[in-house]
Amino acid sequence: MPSALILIADGTEEMEFTITYDTLVRGGIKVTSAYVPDVASPTLQRISPPTAKCSRGIHIMPDVYFDLSLCGPDIFDLVVIPGGAKGAETMSKHPSVQELVRRYIERNKLVGMICAGSLAAKTAKLPQQPLTSHPSVKAELEHGKYSNFEYLEDSVVISNNLVTSRGPGTAFPFALTLVELLCGSERREEIRGPMVFPPDTPF
């Protein structure tokens, strides 16, 4: 059974987290969520599992506390970094998350980033390649020493094993793409039907 790790922090965008988590589970993927603390904050007592207060005030209890040694590409086939301005900032600036992204890329495991979560491609110093993000962080990804990415405005952009997307409104095609990459196109279609998207939905 394929496995996926979804990171979450205070300020994570709820839809991007829950839609991706739910869709992956529907696809038959074993999903684990891990709470990433803000490295800029004072040392917090580790409560396992902690509770993340998301961008719209919804509290979500992750499965585990983030630990680099327990979250690597030897354990999971995919790591997902959701957006939400504060949550994405916390994750993209966390040195262990940056290292995690590099390890997954080096091992040819999938890395998914959505919305401002794509900033982790910059902070992890990934090579220049096509990607997308929320429009609010476009400039940060197009310009700079480690951010001369080929910026696209497609709903989902696949660049080798990096998959990026734009925001809450593209969370479903993003998640379905991840299911397809892990489980195949037939599995994507099997779970898409019962989700009952409106007629003519283009994904």
CSV table of C-alpha atoms in Angstrom, one decimal:
chain,number,residue,atom,x,y,z
A,1,MET,CA,0.0,0.0,0.0
A,2,PRO,CA,1.4,3.4,-0.9
A,3,SER,CA,2.0,5.8,2.0
A,4,ALA,CA,1.9,9.6,2.3
A,5,LEU,CA,3.0,12.1,4.9
A,6,ILE,CA,1.1,15.5,5.1
A,7,LEU,CA,2.7,18.2,7.1
A,8,ILE,CA,0.5,20.7,9.1
A,9,ALA,CA,1.3,23.7,11.3
A,10,ASP,CA,-0.5,26.5,12.9
A,11,GLY,CA,-1.9,28.6,10.1
A,12,THR,CA,-2.2,25.8,7.6
A,13,GLU,CA,-5.0,26.2,5.0
A,14,GLU,CA,-7.8,23.8,6.1
A,15,MET,CA,-9.1,22.9,2.7
A,16,GLU,CA,-5.7,22.1,1.2
A,17,PHE,CA,-4.9,19.8,4.1
A,18,THR,CA,-8.3,18.0,4.5
A,19,ILE,CA,-9.1,17.7,0.8
A,20,THR,CA,-5.7,16.2,0.1
A,21,TYR,CA,-5.8,13.9,3.1
A,22,ASP,CA,-9.3,12.7,2.4
A,23,THR,CA,-8.7,12.1,-1.3
A,24,LEU,CA,-5.5,10.2,-0.7
A,25,VAL,CA,-7.3,7.9,1.8
A,26,ARG,CA,-10.1,7.3,-0.8
A,27,GLY,CA,-7.4,6.3,-3.2
A,28,GLY,CA,-6.2,3.6,-0.9
A,29,ILE,CA,-3.1,5.4,0.4
A,30,LYS,CA,-2.0,5.2,4.0
A,31,VAL,CA,-1.8,8.8,5.2
A,32,THR,CA,0.0,10.2,8.3
A,33,SER,CA,-0.1,13.9,9.3
A,34,ALA,CA,2.8,15.5,11.2
A,35,TYR,CA,2.7,18.7,13.2
A,36,VAL,CA,5.6,21.1,12.4
A,37,PRO,CA,6.4,23.7,15.1
A,38,ASP,CA,7.4,27.3,14.4
A,39,VAL,CA,11.2,27.4,14.9
A,40,ALA,CA,11.0,31.1,15.6
A,41,SER,CA,8.8,30.4,18.7
A,42,PRO,CA,10.2,29.5,22.1
A,43,THR,CA,10.7,25.8,22.7
A,44,LEU,CA,7.3,24.2,23.3
A,45,GLN,CA,6.6,21.1,25.3
A,46,ARG,CA,6.0,18.3,22.9
A,47,ILE,CA,2.4,17.1,23.2
A,48,SER,CA,1.8,14.1,21.0
A,49,PRO,CA,-0.3,14.5,19.1
A,50,PRO,CA,-0.5,18.3,19.3
A,51,THR,CA,-3.4,20.4,17.9
A,52,ALA,CA,-2.9,22.8,14.9
A,53,LYS,CA,-5.0,25.9,14.7
A,54,CYS,CA,-5.5,26.4,11.0
A,55,SER,CA,-5.9,29.5,9.0
A,56,ARG,CA,-9.7,29.9,9.5
A,57,GLY,CA,-9.6,28.9,13.1
A,58,ILE,CA,-10.4,25.2,12.7
A,59,HIS,CA,-8.4,23.0,15.1
A,60,ILE,CA,-7.0,19.8,13.6
A,61,MET,CA,-5.3,17.1,15.6
A,62,PRO,CA,-2.4,15.6,13.6
A,63,ASP,CA,-1.3,12.0,14.0
A,64,VAL,CA,2.3,12.7,15.1
A,65,TYR,CA,4.8,15.4,16.0
A,66,PHE,CA,7.2,16.1,13.1
A,67,ASP,CA,10.5,14.3,13.5
A,68,LEU,CA,12.9,14.2,10.5
A,69,SER,CA,14.1,10.7,11.5
A,70,LEU,CA,10.6,9.3,11.3
A,71,CYS,CA,9.4,11.1,8.2
A,72,GLY,CA,11.9,10.2,5.5
A,73,PRO,CA,11.6,8.7,2.0
A,74,ASP,CA,12.4,5.3,3.4
A,75,ILE,CA,9.1,5.4,5.2
A,76,PHE,CA,6.7,7.3,2.9
A,77,ASP,CA,6.2,7.5,-0.9
A,78,LEU,CA,5.0,11.1,-0.8
A,79,VAL,CA,5.3,14.2,1.3
A,80,VAL,CA,2.8,17.0,1.0
A,81,ILE,CA,3.2,20.6,2.1
A,82,PRO,CA,-0.1,22.6,2.2
A,83,GLY,CA,-0.4,26.3,2.0
A,84,GLY,CA,-1.9,28.9,4.3
A,85,ALA,CA,0.4,31.9,4.7
A,86,LYS,CA,1.5,31.4,8.3
A,87,GLY,CA,1.6,27.6,8.0
A,88,ALA,CA,3.6,27.7,4.8
A,89,GLU,CA,6.0,30.1,6.3
A,90,THR,CA,6.5,27.9,9.3
A,91,MET,CA,7.2,24.8,7.2
A,92,SER,CA,9.3,26.4,4.5
A,93,LYS,CA,11.6,28.1,7.1
A,94,HIS,CA,12.0,24.9,9.1
A,95,PRO,CA,15.5,23.5,8.4
A,96,SER,CA,14.4,19.9,8.9
A,97,VAL,CA,11.5,20.4,6.4
A,98,GLN,CA,14.0,21.8,3.9
A,99,GLU,CA,16.2,18.7,4.4
A,100,LEU,CA,13.1,16.5,4.1
A,101,VAL,CA,12.2,17.9,0.8
A,102,ARG,CA,15.7,17.5,-0.6
A,103,ARG,CA,15.8,13.8,0.6
A,104,TYR,CA,12.5,13.0,-1.1
A,105,ILE,CA,13.7,14.6,-4.4
A,106,GLU,CA,17.0,12.9,-4.2
A,107,ARG,CA,15.3,9.5,-3.7
A,108,ASN,CA,12.9,10.1,-6.5
A,109,LYS,CA,9.9,10.1,-4.1
A,110,LEU,CA,7.0,12.4,-4.7
A,111,VAL,CA,6.8,15.9,-3.2
A,112,GLY,CA,3.5,17.8,-3.3
A,113,MET,CA,3.3,21.5,-2.6
A,114,ILE,CA,0.1,23.6,-2.9
A,115,CYS,CA,-0.5,27.3,-2.6
A,116,ALA,CA,2.2,29.1,-0.5
A,117,GLY,CA,3.5,25.7,0.4
A,118,SER,CA,5.5,26.0,-2.9
A,119,LEU,CA,7.8,28.4,-1.0
A,120,ALA,CA,9.5,25.2,0.3
A,121,ALA,CA,10.9,24.6,-3.2
A,122,LYS,CA,12.7,27.9,-2.8
A,123,THR,CA,14.0,27.4,0.8
A,124,ALA,CA,15.0,23.9,0.1
A,125,LYS,CA,17.0,25.3,-2.9
A,126,LEU,CA,15.6,22.9,-5.4
A,127,PRO,CA,16.9,23.3,-9.0
A,128,GLN,CA,15.2,25.6,-11.4
A,129,GLN,CA,12.1,23.9,-12.9
A,130,PRO,CA,8.5,24.5,-13.7
A,131,LEU,CA,6.1,25.0,-10.8
A,132,THR,CA,3.1,27.0,-9.6
A,133,SER,CA,1.7,28.4,-6.4
A,134,HIS,CA,-0.8,30.9,-5.0
A,135,PRO,CA,-0.4,34.2,-6.9
A,136,SER,CA,0.5,36.0,-3.6
A,137,VAL,CA,4.0,34.2,-3.6
A,138,LYS,CA,4.6,34.2,-7.4
A,139,ALA,CA,7.2,37.0,-7.2
A,140,GLU,CA,9.2,35.2,-4.5
A,141,LEU,CA,9.4,32.1,-6.7
A,142,GLU,CA,10.3,33.9,-10.0
A,143,HIS,CA,13.1,36.1,-8.7
A,144,GLY,CA,16.1,35.6,-6.5
A,145,LYS,CA,19.2,33.6,-5.9
A,146,TYR,CA,17.4,30.3,-5.2
A,147,SER,CA,14.0,31.1,-6.9
A,148,ASN,CA,14.4,31.4,-10.6
A,149,PHE,CA,11.7,28.9,-11.3
A,150,GLU,CA,9.7,28.6,-14.5
A,151,TYR,CA,6.4,29.9,-13.1
A,152,LEU,CA,3.2,28.5,-14.7
A,153,GLU,CA,-0.4,29.2,-14.0
A,154,ASP,CA,-1.8,25.8,-14.6
A,155,SER,CA,-4.0,24.2,-11.8
A,156,VAL,CA,-1.4,21.5,-11.3
A,157,VAL,CA,2.2,21.4,-12.5
A,158,ILE,CA,4.2,18.2,-12.6
A,159,SER,CA,8.0,18.5,-12.8
A,160,ASN,CA,9.6,15.1,-12.5
A,161,ASN,CA,8.7,14.1,-8.9
A,162,LEU,CA,7.6,17.6,-7.8
A,163,VAL,CA,3.9,18.3,-8.0
A,164,THR,CA,2.7,21.9,-7.3
A,165,SER,CA,-0.7,23.5,-7.3
A,166,ARG,CA,-2.3,26.9,-6.7
A,167,GLY,CA,-4.8,27.1,-3.8
A,168,PRO,CA,-7.9,25.9,-2.1
A,169,GLY,CA,-9.8,25.8,-5.4
A,170,THR,CA,-7.3,23.5,-7.0
A,171,ALA,CA,-7.0,21.1,-4.1
A,172,PHE,CA,-9.2,18.5,-5.7
A,173,PRO,CA,-7.2,18.2,-9.0
A,174,PHE,CA,-4.0,18.4,-7.0
A,175,ALA,CA,-5.0,15.5,-4.7
A,176,LEU,CA,-6.4,13.4,-7.6
A,177,THR,CA,-3.2,13.9,-9.5
A,178,LEU,CA,-1.2,12.6,-6.5
A,179,VAL,CA,-3.6,9.5,-6.4
A,180,GLU,CA,-3.0,8.9,-10.1
A,181,LEU,CA,0.8,9.2,-9.7
A,182,LEU,CA,0.8,6.7,-6.8
A,183,CYS,CA,-2.0,4.4,-7.8
A,184,GLY,CA,-2.6,4.8,-11.5
A,185,SER,CA,-5.2,6.5,-13.7
A,186,GLU,CA,-7.8,3.8,-13.2
A,187,ARG,CA,-7.8,4.3,-9.4
A,188,ARG,CA,-8.2,8.0,-9.9
A,189,GLU,CA,-11.3,7.5,-12.0
A,190,GLU,CA,-12.7,4.9,-9.5
A,191,ILE,CA,-12.7,7.4,-6.6
A,192,ARG,CA,-13.6,10.5,-8.7
A,193,GLY,CA,-17.1,9.2,-9.6
A,194,PRO,CA,-18.4,8.7,-6.1
A,195,MET,CA,-17.2,12.2,-5.2
A,196,VAL,CA,-19.9,13.6,-7.5
A,197,PHE,CA,-18.3,16.6,-9.0
A,198,PRO,CA,-20.7,18.8,-11.1
A,199,PRO,CA,-21.1,17.9,-14.7
A,200,ASP,CA,-18.3,19.1,-17.0
A,201,THR,CA,-15.9,19.6,-14.1
A,202,PRO,CA,-12.6,19.7,-16.1
A,203,PHE,CA,-10.5,17.4,-13.8
